[in-house]
Structure formats: C-alpha cells, structure tokens
Short mmCIF file of C-alpha atoms in Angstrom, two decimals:
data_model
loop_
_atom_site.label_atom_id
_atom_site.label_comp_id
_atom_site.label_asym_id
_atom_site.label_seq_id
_atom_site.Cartn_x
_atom_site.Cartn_y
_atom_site.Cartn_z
CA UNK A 1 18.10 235.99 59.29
CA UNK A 2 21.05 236.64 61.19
CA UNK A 3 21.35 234.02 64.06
CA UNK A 4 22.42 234.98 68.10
CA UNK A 5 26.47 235.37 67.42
CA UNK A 6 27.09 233.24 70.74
CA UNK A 7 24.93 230.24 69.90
CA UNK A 8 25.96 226.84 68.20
CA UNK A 9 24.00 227.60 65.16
CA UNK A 10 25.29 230.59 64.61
CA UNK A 11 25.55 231.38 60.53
CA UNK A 12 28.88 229.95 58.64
CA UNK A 13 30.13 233.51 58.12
CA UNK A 14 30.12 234.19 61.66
CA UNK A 15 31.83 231.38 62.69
CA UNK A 16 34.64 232.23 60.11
CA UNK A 17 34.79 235.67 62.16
CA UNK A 18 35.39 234.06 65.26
CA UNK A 19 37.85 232.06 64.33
CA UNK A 20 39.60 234.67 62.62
CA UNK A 21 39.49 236.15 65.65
CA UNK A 22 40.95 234.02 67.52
CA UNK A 23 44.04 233.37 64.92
CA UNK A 24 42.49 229.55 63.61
CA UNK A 25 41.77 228.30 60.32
CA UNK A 26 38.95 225.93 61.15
CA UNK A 27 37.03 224.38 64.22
CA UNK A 28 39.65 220.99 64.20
CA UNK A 29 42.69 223.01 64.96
CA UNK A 30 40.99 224.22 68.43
CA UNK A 31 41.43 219.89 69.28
CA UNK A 32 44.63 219.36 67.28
CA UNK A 33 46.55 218.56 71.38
CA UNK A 34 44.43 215.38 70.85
CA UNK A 35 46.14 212.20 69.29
CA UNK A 36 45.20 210.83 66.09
CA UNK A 37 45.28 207.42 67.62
CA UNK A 38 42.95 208.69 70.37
CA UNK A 39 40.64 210.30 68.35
CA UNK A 40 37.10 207.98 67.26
CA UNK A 41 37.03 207.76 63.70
CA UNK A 42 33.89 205.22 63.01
CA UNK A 43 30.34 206.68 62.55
CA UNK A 44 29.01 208.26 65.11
CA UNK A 45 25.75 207.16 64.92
CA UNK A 46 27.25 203.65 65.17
CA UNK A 47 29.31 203.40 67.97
CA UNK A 48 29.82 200.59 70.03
CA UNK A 49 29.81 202.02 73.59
CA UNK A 50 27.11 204.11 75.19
CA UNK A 51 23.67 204.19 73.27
CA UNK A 52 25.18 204.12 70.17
CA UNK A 53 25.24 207.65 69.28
CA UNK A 54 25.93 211.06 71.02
CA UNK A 55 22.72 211.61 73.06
CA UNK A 56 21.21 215.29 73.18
CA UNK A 57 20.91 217.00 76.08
CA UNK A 58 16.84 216.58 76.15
CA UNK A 59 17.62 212.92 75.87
CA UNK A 60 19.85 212.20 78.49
CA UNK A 61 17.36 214.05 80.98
CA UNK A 62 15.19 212.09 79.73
CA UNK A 63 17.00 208.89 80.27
CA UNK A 64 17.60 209.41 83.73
CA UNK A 65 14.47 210.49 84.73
CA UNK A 66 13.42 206.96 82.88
CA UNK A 67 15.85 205.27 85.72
CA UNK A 68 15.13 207.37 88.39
CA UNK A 69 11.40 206.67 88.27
CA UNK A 70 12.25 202.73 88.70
CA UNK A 71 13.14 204.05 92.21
CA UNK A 72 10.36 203.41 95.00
CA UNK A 73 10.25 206.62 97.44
CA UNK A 74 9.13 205.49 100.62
CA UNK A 75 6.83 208.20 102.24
CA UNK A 76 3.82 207.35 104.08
CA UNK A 77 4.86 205.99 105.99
CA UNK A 78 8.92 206.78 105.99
CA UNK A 79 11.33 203.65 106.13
CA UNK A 80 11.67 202.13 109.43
CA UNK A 81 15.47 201.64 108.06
CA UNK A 82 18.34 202.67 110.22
CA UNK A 83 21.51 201.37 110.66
CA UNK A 84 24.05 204.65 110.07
CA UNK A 85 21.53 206.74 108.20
CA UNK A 86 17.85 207.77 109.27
CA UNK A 87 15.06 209.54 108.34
CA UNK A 88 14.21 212.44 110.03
CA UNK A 89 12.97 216.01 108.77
CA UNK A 90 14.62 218.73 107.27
CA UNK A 91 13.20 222.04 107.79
CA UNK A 92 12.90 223.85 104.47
CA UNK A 93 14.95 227.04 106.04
CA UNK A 94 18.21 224.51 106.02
CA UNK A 95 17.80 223.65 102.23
CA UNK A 96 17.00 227.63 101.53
CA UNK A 97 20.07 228.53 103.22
CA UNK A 98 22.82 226.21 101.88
CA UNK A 99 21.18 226.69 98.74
CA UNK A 100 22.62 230.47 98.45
CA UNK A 101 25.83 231.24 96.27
CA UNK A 102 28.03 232.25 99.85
CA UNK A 103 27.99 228.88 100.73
CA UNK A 104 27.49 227.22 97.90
CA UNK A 105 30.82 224.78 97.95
CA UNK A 106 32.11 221.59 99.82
CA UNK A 107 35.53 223.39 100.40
CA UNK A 108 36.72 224.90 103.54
CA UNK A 109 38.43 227.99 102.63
CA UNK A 110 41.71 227.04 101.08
CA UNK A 111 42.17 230.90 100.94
CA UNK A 112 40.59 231.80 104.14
CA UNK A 113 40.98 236.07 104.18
CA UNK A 114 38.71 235.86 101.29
CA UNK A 115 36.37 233.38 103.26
CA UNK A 116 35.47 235.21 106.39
CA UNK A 117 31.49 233.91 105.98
CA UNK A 118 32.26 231.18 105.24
CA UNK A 119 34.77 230.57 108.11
CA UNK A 120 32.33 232.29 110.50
CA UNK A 121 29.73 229.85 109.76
CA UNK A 122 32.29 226.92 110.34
CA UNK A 123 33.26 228.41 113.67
CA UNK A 124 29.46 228.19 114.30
CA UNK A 125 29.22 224.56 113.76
CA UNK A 126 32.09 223.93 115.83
CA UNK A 127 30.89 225.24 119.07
CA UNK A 128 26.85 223.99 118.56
CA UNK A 129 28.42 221.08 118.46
CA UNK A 130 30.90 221.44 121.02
CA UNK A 131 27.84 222.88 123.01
CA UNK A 132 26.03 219.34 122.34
CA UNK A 133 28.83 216.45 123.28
CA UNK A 134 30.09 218.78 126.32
CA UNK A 135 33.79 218.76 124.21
CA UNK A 136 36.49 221.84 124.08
CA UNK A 137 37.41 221.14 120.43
CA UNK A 138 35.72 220.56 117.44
CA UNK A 139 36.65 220.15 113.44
CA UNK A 140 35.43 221.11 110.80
CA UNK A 141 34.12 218.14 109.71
CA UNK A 142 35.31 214.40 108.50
CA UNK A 143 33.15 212.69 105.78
CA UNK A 144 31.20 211.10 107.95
CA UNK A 145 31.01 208.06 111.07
CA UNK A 146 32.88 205.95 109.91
CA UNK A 147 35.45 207.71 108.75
CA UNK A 148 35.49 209.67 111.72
CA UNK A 149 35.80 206.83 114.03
CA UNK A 150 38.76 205.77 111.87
CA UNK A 151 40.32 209.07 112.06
CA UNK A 152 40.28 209.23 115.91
CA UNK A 153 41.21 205.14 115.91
CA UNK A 154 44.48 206.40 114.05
CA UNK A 155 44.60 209.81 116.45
CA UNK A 156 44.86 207.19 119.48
CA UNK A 157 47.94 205.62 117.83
CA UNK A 158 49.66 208.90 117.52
CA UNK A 159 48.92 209.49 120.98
CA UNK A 160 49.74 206.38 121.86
CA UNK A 161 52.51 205.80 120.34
CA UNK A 162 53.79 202.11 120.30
CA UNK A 163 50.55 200.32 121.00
CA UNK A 164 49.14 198.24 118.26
CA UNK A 165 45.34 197.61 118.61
CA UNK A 166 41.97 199.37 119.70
CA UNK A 167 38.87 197.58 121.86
CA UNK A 168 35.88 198.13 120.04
CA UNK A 169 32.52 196.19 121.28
CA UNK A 170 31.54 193.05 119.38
CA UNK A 171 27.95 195.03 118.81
CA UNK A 172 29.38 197.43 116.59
CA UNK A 173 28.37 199.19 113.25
CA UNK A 174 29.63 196.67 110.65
CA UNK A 175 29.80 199.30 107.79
CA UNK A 176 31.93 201.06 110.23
CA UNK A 177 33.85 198.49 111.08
CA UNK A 178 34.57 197.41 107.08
CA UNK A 179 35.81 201.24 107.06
CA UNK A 180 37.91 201.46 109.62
CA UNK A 181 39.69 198.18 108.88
CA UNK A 182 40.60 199.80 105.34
CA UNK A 183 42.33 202.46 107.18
CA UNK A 184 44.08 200.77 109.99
CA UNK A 185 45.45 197.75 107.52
CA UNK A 186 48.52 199.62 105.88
CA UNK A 187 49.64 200.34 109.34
CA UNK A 188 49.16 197.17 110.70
CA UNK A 189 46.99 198.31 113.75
CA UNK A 190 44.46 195.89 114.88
CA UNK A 191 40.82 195.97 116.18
CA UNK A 192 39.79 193.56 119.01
CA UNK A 193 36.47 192.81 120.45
CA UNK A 194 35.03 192.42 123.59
CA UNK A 195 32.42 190.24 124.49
CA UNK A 196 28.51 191.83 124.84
CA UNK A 197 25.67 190.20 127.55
CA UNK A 198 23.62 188.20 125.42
CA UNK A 199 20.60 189.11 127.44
CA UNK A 200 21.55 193.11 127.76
CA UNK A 201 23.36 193.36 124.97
CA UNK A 202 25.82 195.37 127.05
CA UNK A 203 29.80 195.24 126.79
CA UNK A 204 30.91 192.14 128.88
CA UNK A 205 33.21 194.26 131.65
CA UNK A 206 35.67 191.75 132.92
CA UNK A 207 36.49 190.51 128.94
CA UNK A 208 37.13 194.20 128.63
CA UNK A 209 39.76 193.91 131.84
CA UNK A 210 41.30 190.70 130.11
CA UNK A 211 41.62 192.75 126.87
CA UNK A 212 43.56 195.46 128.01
CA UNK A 213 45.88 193.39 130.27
CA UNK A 214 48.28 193.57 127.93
CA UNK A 215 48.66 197.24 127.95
CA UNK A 216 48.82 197.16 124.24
CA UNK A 217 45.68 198.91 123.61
CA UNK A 218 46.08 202.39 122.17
CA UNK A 219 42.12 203.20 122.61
CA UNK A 220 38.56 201.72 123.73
CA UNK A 221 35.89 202.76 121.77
CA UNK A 222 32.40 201.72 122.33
CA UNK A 223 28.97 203.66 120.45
CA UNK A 224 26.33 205.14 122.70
CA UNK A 225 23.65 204.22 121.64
CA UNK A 226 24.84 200.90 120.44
CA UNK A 227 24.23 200.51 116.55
CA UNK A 228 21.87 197.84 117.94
CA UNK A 229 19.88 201.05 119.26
CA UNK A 230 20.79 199.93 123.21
CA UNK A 231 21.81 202.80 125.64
CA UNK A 232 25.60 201.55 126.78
CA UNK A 233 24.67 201.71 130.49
CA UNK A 234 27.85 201.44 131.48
CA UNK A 235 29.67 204.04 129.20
CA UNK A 236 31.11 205.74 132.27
CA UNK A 237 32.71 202.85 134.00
CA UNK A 238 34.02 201.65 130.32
CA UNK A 239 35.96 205.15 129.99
CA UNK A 240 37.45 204.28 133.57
CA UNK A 241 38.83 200.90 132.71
CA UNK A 242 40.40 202.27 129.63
CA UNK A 243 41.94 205.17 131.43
CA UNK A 244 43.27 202.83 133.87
CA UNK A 245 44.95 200.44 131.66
CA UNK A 246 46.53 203.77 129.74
CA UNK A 247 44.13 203.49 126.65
CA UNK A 248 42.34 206.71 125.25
CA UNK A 249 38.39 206.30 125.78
CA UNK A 250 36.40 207.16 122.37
CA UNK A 251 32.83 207.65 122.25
CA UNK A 252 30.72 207.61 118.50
CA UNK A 253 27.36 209.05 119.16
CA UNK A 254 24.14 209.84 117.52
CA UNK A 255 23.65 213.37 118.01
CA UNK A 256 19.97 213.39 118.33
CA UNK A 257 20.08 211.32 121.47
CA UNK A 258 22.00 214.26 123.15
CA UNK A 259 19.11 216.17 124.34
CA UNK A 260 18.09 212.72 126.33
CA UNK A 261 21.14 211.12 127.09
CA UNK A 262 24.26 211.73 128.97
CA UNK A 263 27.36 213.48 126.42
CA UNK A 264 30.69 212.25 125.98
CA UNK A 265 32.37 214.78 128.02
CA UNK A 266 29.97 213.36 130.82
CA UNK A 267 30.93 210.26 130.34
CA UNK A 268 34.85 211.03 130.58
CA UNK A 269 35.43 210.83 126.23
CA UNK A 270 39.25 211.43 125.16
CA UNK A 271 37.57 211.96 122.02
CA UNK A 272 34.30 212.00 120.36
CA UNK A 273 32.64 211.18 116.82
CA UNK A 274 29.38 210.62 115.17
CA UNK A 275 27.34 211.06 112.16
CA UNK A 276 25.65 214.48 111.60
CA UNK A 277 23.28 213.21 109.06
CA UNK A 278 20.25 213.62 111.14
CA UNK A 279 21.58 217.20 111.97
CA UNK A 280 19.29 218.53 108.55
CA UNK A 281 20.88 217.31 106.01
CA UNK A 282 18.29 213.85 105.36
CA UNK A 283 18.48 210.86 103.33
CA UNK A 284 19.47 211.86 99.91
CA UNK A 285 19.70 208.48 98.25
CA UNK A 286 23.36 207.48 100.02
CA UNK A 287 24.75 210.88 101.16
CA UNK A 288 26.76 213.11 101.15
CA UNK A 289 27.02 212.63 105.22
CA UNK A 290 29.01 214.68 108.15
CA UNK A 291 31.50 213.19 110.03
CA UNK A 292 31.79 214.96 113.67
CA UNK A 293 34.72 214.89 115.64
CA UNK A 294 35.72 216.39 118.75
CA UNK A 295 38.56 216.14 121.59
CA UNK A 296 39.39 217.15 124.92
CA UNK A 297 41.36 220.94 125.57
CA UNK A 298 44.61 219.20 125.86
CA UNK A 299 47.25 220.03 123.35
CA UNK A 300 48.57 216.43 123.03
CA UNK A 301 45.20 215.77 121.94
CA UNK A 302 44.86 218.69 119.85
CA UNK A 303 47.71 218.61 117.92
CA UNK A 304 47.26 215.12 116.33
CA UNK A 305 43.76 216.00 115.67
CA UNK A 306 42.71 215.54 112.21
CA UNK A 307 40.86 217.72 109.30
CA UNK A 308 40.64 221.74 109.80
CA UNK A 309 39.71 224.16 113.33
CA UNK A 310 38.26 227.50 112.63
CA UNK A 311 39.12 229.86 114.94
CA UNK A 312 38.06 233.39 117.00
CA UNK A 313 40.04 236.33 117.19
CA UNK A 314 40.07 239.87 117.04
CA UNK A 315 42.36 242.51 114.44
CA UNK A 316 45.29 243.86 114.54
CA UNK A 317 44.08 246.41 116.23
CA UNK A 318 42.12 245.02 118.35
CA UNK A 319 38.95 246.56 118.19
CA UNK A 320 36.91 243.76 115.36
CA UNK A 321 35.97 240.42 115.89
CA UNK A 322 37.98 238.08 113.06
CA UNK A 323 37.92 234.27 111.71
CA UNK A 324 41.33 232.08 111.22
CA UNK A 325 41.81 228.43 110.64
CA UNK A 326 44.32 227.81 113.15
CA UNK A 327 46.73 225.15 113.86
CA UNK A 328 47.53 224.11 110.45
CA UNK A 329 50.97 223.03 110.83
CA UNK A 330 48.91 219.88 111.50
CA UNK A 331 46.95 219.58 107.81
CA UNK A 332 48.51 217.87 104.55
CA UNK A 333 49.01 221.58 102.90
CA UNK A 334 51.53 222.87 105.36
CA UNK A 335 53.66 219.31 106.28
CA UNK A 336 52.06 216.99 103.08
CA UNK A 337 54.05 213.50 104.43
CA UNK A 338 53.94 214.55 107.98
CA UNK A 339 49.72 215.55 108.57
CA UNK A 340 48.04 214.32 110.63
CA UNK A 341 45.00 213.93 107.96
CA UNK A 342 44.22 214.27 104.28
CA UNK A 343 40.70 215.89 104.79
CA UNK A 344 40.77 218.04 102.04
CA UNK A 345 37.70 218.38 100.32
CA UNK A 346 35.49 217.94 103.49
CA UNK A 347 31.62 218.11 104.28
CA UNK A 348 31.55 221.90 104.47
CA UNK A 349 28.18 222.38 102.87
CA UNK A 350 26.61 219.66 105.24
CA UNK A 351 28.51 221.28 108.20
CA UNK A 352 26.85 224.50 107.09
CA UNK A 353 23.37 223.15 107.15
CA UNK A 354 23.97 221.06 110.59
CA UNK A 355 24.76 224.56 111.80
CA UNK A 356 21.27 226.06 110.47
CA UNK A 357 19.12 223.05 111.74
CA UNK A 358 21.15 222.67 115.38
CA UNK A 359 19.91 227.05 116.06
CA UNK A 360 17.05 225.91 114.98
CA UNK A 361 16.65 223.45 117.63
CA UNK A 362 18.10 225.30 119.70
CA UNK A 363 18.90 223.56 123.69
CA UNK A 364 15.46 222.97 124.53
CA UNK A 365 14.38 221.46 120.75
CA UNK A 366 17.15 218.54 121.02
CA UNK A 367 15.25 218.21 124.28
CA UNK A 368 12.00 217.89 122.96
CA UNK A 369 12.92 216.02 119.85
CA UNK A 370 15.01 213.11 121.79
CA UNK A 371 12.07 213.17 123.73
CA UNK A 372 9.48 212.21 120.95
CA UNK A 373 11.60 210.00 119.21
CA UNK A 374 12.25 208.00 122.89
CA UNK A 375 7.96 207.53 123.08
CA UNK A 376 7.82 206.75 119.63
CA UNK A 377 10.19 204.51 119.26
CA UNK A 378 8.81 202.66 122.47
CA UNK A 379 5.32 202.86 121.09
CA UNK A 380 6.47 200.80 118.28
CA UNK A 381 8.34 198.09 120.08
CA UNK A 382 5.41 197.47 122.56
CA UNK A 383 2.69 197.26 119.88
CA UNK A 384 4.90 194.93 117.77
CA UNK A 385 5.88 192.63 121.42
CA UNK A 386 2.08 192.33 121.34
CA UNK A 387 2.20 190.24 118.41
CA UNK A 388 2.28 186.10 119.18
CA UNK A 389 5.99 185.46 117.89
CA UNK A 390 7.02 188.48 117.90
CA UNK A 391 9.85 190.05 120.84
CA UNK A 392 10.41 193.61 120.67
CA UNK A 393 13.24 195.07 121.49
CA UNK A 394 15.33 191.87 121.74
CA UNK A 395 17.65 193.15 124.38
CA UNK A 396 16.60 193.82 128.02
CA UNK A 397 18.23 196.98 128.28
CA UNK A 398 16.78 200.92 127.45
CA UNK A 399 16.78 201.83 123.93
CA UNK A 400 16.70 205.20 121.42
CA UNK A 401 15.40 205.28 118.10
CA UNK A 402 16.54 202.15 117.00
CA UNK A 403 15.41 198.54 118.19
CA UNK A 404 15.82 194.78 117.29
CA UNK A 405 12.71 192.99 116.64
CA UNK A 406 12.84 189.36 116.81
CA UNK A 407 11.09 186.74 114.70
CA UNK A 408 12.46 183.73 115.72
CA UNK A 409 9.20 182.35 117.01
CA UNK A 410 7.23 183.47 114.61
CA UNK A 411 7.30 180.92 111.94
CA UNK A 412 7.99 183.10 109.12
CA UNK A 413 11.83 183.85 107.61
CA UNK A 414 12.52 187.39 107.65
CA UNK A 415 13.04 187.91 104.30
CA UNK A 416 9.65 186.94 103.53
CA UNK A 417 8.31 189.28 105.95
CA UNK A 418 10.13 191.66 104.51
CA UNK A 419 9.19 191.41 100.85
CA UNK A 420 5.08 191.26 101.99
CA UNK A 421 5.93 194.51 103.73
CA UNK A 422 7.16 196.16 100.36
CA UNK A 423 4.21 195.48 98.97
CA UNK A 424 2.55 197.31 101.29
CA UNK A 425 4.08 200.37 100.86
CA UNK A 426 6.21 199.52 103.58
CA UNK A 427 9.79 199.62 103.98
CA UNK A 428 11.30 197.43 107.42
CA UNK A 429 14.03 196.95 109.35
CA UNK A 430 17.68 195.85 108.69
CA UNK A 431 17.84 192.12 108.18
CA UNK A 432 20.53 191.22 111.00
CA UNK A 433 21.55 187.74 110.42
CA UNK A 434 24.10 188.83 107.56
CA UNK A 435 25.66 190.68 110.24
CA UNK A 436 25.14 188.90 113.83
CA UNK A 437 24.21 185.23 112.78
CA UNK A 438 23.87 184.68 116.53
CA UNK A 439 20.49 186.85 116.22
CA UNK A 440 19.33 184.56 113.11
CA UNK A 441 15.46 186.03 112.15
CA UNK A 442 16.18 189.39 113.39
CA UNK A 443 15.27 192.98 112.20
CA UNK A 444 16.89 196.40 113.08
CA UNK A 445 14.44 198.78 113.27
CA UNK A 446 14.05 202.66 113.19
CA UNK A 447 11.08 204.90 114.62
CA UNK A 448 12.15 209.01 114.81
CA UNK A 449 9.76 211.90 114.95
CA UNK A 450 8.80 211.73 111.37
CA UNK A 451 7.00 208.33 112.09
CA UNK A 452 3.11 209.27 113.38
CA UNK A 453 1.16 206.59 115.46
CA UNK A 454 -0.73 205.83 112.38
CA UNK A 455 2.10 204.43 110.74
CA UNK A 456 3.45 202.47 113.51
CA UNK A 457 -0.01 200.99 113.77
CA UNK A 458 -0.13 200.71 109.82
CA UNK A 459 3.07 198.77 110.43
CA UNK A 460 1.70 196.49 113.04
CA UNK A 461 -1.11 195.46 111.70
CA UNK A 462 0.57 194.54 108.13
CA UNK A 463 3.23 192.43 109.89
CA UNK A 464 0.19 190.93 112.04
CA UNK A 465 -1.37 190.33 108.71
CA UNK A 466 1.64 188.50 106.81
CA UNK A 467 1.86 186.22 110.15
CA UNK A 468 -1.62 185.18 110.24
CA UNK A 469 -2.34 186.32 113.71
#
C-alpha cells in the first residue's frame, strides 16, 4: 500500500524522492549546521534528563493532564481571594470574539496599514476606557498594575526631572510594590511612605505634608480603593497637597469600582493606572493581565507617556474615517536608547476583550455591577462581624469588594482557619500578617457579583463551625 506522501511514515522510496528533490543524500544532512559535540549520542531510550526517553505526543498530553488534575478548581462557591486578581465573570461573547483569527495575536500592529481592525479595535479600548477614569489619553496597554504603576512612577521622573523619590501610602499592594522597586532600582529613584490611620486605615495627611517638604518628590501615588479594599476618602485633598508641593498626583484604580465611585479625572489624577483583569478577561491560573494607563491632554504629559496610542483620522482625501498609531517618536522602534518605554509585545489580545466586555456593560452595567458587588460585599462582612471573635471589615472606613476580616479574638491562628476552610470546598482570604505584621491574624477578603448569598452564608457558617461558636 502506498502510504499519504506528506506523512512521517511515508514508504522508504518516497522519502528517497523527496530528498532528491530537495538536492540531499539522506535525512542527517538536513541537521549537519548542528555540532558534533552538541549532538546526544547515548541511547535514547536511556537518557538522563526528562523521562528518560522522547515522549510521544499522546503521552505528553497525557502527562499534563496527569498534573493538571492535581489542581483544585474552586467553583461553588468561587475563591473569596483577591489581592490584584479577582474572580468575576466572563461573558462567553468575550472568549468567542478574541477567539477569531483577526485578532488572534498579543502584538499591536508593528505594521499598522495592514492592521486597520486591529488598530480600530485598540482605538476602541482606548476611549471606553478613557470614557471610564474621566482621562484625555489612553495606551494601548502595559502588562498589567504593577507594571503600570511603575511605568507612570518612572513617567513622573521624566516630568519631573531632578527629583528622586515618589510618596506611595504605607497600605499599598506589596506585589506591586516588589515590582516597582525592580524598576526604579537601576535609576536610583526611591519610594517613601506615608503613614495610614490605624483606625481608618486612611493616608495620615500631615505625614504626607512632612514628606513632601523637601520638594524632592517627583509624584504621590495612592490606590483608590486601597489594596486593603478601603475607599481613600480623601483622594481629592491628597491630589491637592501633591500639586502644591510640585509633585504629579497618580491614581491606580480598580476599574469595576468606577460605576460607584468617583474617577481619577474627578479626583484631579496627573495620571492614571489599574488592572483590567476584571474587564473579561478572568482568572486564568496567573494571567496574562492588562495594565491600563492613562494621562491628562497635556503634551508634557503626553509625550513621556509610555507603550503605544492608536489614533483617529480621516484619508487623504478626506472623505474616510482611518486608524494610525501616532506619536511614536516616543516608542523603542523609532529612538531605541532614547523611548520612553520598551512595551513591545503588549496585552493586545486582553485589551481586545476588555473592549468587548466594557460595550457590553455599557454606562449603566458598570453602574449596576459596582452596585451588586458594594451589597454583596457588605453582606459578607456583616454576617461574618456577627460571629463572637470575629471583626469585619477591620477598618472603620467604606469599603468595595475587598475587606479585612480580623481574627485576633477569635482564638484560632489563621492558617488553621484557613486549611479547615479548604476542606470545605472553600477557598479564603489573603493571609495578611506576611505582609502587614501590625494586622497579625488577619484575612483579605473578596466578595464580587459571582459570589450568591448562599455562598457567603456557606462561608459563614463553615468559619462559625471551625471556631466552635
């Protein structure tokens, strides 16, 4: 029988063809640009890396289906986990969408006339999301918060020139914080942090004042809601304080607290970040995320922004709508030592599907949404108050989404209450102590609209149960 020409197993005379074909003698002379020293020459059904042996390609799927079914997916109910990544839904229109072969890529267009869709769909993200944080100016898209933040910390420098450290609040996202370090260290910029109400949880104003005496700070950045889930009450008097001691104000935000809360262009932001991982793109075992970043219409600004701006404008002639990235004098392709960024191979495909979920939404579904996840959330922290021991949310101030739940008083370590709730089927809160001693049996946690009042209760009663109340 005379085998398919193009497969593996094709007959020995057929192979010969082919190779005739292509000018060889035999199938080693297609590797000969590889080095004798570099080339294995033991059995290979005895080697000493790997499994042993060259695995087919039914075995490999098999082996990592045989390690991805040691992991536990938690789904009724969802993780009460926050802390930088959340669970919330994803409509199965965004997943359809990104899913098709025109936008199937992570790239902006490096050749953008071929791109037009592409760019389009960009240009949409931009101004939802201009629309949302009340900004003139949007990227394309940064990898995601933290690198964001760190991108506008080293924006305000640029700005700034001459200054040498940025106020941050000493409540802030500690993953965020480990990033940003790694980017501000080679240029020797410093972060400094101001004092928080140990009651409110709120950014101690007059250590702020004493901070920026100095008039060396090149920015004040504070996160609204806090990454302790506390509403900043102050956010608009912060940005004045800044502005009077010559500092840029920056504002990181959760985007789905924008349909409830007060923007950054509100509250006076110079610039503005956040993570667009709630935006429809979900949990996905660690990413990838979507870093948003936006700044005020002011070319100063503008031109040290980072990462890529897709832009309106019409034809030659004048009579057809057309896409451009614009301004890229700024980007590593055009002045490589010079850019202001190396965003390169961005979040395109997540910006694409933030764009899908956010017309979705539309103005009056970020309403409604903020709106749930507000009475959930606050559902959840008055149940769990209820419990002898138990003080929910640990700051006296107004709260979204996230909360911490303290268990000082209840006679049981965290950790243990943690690993009873896994074997419940329950996944809890971020164990704080790692990360704010001063909190010591403390817990982070996370209620969105995904979370119904039967699992809040579910979770209430199982940590009511592991107490012995």
């Amino acid at each position: 029988m005379v085998k398919h020409p193009w497969l593996p197993n094709s007959p020995d005379e057929i192979k010969k063809k082919m190779l005739e074909t292509i000018g060889v003698k035999d199938v080693s002379e297609l590797f000969s640009d590889i080095p004798e020293e570099a080339r294995i020459k033991v059995d290979w059904n005895k080697l000493e890396i790997g499994f042993g042996r060259p695995l087919s390609e039914i075995e490999v799927k098999r082996k990592i289906e045989e390690y991805l079914d040691k992991n536990k997916i938690f789904k009724n109910p969802p993780p009460f986990l926050g802390g930088g990544a959340w669970p919330h839904y994803v409509p199965a229109v965004v997943r359809y969408i990104i899913t098709r072969g025109e936008f199937m890529t992570t790239y902006t267009p490096y050749q953008p006339e071929i791109a037009y869709g592409l760019m389009q769909a960009l240009f949409e993200y931009q101004s939802m999301i201009a629309e949302l944080l009340d900004m003139e100016v949007v990227n394309a898209s940064m990898y995601d918060w933290a690198s964001a933040a760190a991108e506008a910390f080293l924006m305000s420098f640029r700005v700034n020139r001459g200054k040498e450290k940025v106020i941050v609040p000493s409540t802030m996202n500690p993953f965020h914080e480990k990033v940003i370090n790694s980017y501000l260290w080679p240029h020797g910029y410093k972060i400094e942090k101001v004092k928080h109400d140990p009651e409110t949880g709120l950014m101690d104003l007059e250590d702020l004042k004493n901070k920026l005496s100095d008039k060396k700070a090149a920015a004040v950045y504070i996160e609204n809601p806090s990454f302790l889930g506390f509403i900043e009450e102050n956010a608009k008097d912060i940005g004045e304080i800044a502005h009077d001691a010559g500092a840029l104000y920056i504002i990181g935000v959760d985007p789905m607290s924008l349909g409830v809360l007060e923007s950054p262009g509100k509250l006076g932001a110079d610039i503005a970040v956040g993570e667009g991982q709630p935006l429809g793109l979900g949990l996905n075992f660690g990413g990838p995320y979507l870093g948003i970043f936006a700044t005020k219409w002011n070319m100063k600004f503008i031109r040290q922004m980072p990462g890529r701006i897709m832009g309106l404008t019409t034809t030659k002639t004048g009579d057809q709508r057309a896409f451009a990235m614009i301004l890229q004098t700024r980007e590593q392709h055009i002045r490589r030592e010079k850019a202001t960024s190396n965003i390169c191979t961005n979040e395109a495909l997540c910006a694409v599907a933030a764009a899908v979920y956010m017309a979705l939404l539309g103005k009056e579904g970020f309403k409604k949404i903020g709106e749930l996840i507000l009475y959930r959330s606050h559902y959840a922290a008055k149940k769990l108050n209820e419990i002898t021991g138990v003080k929910a949310p640990r700051f006296k101030s107004e709260f979204f989404k996230e909360f911490v739940v303290d268990f000082n008083e209840a006679g049981v370590d965290y950790k243990t209450i943690h690993e009873e709730l896994l074997k419940r089927g329950i996944h809890g809160g971020l164990y704080l102590k790692p990360y704010y001693p001063e909190l010591g049996e403390s817990a982070l946690y996370c209620v969105t609209e995904v979370h119904t009042k039967q699992d809040i209760d579910f979770l209430v009663e199982s940590i009511k149960e592991i107490l012995g109340r």
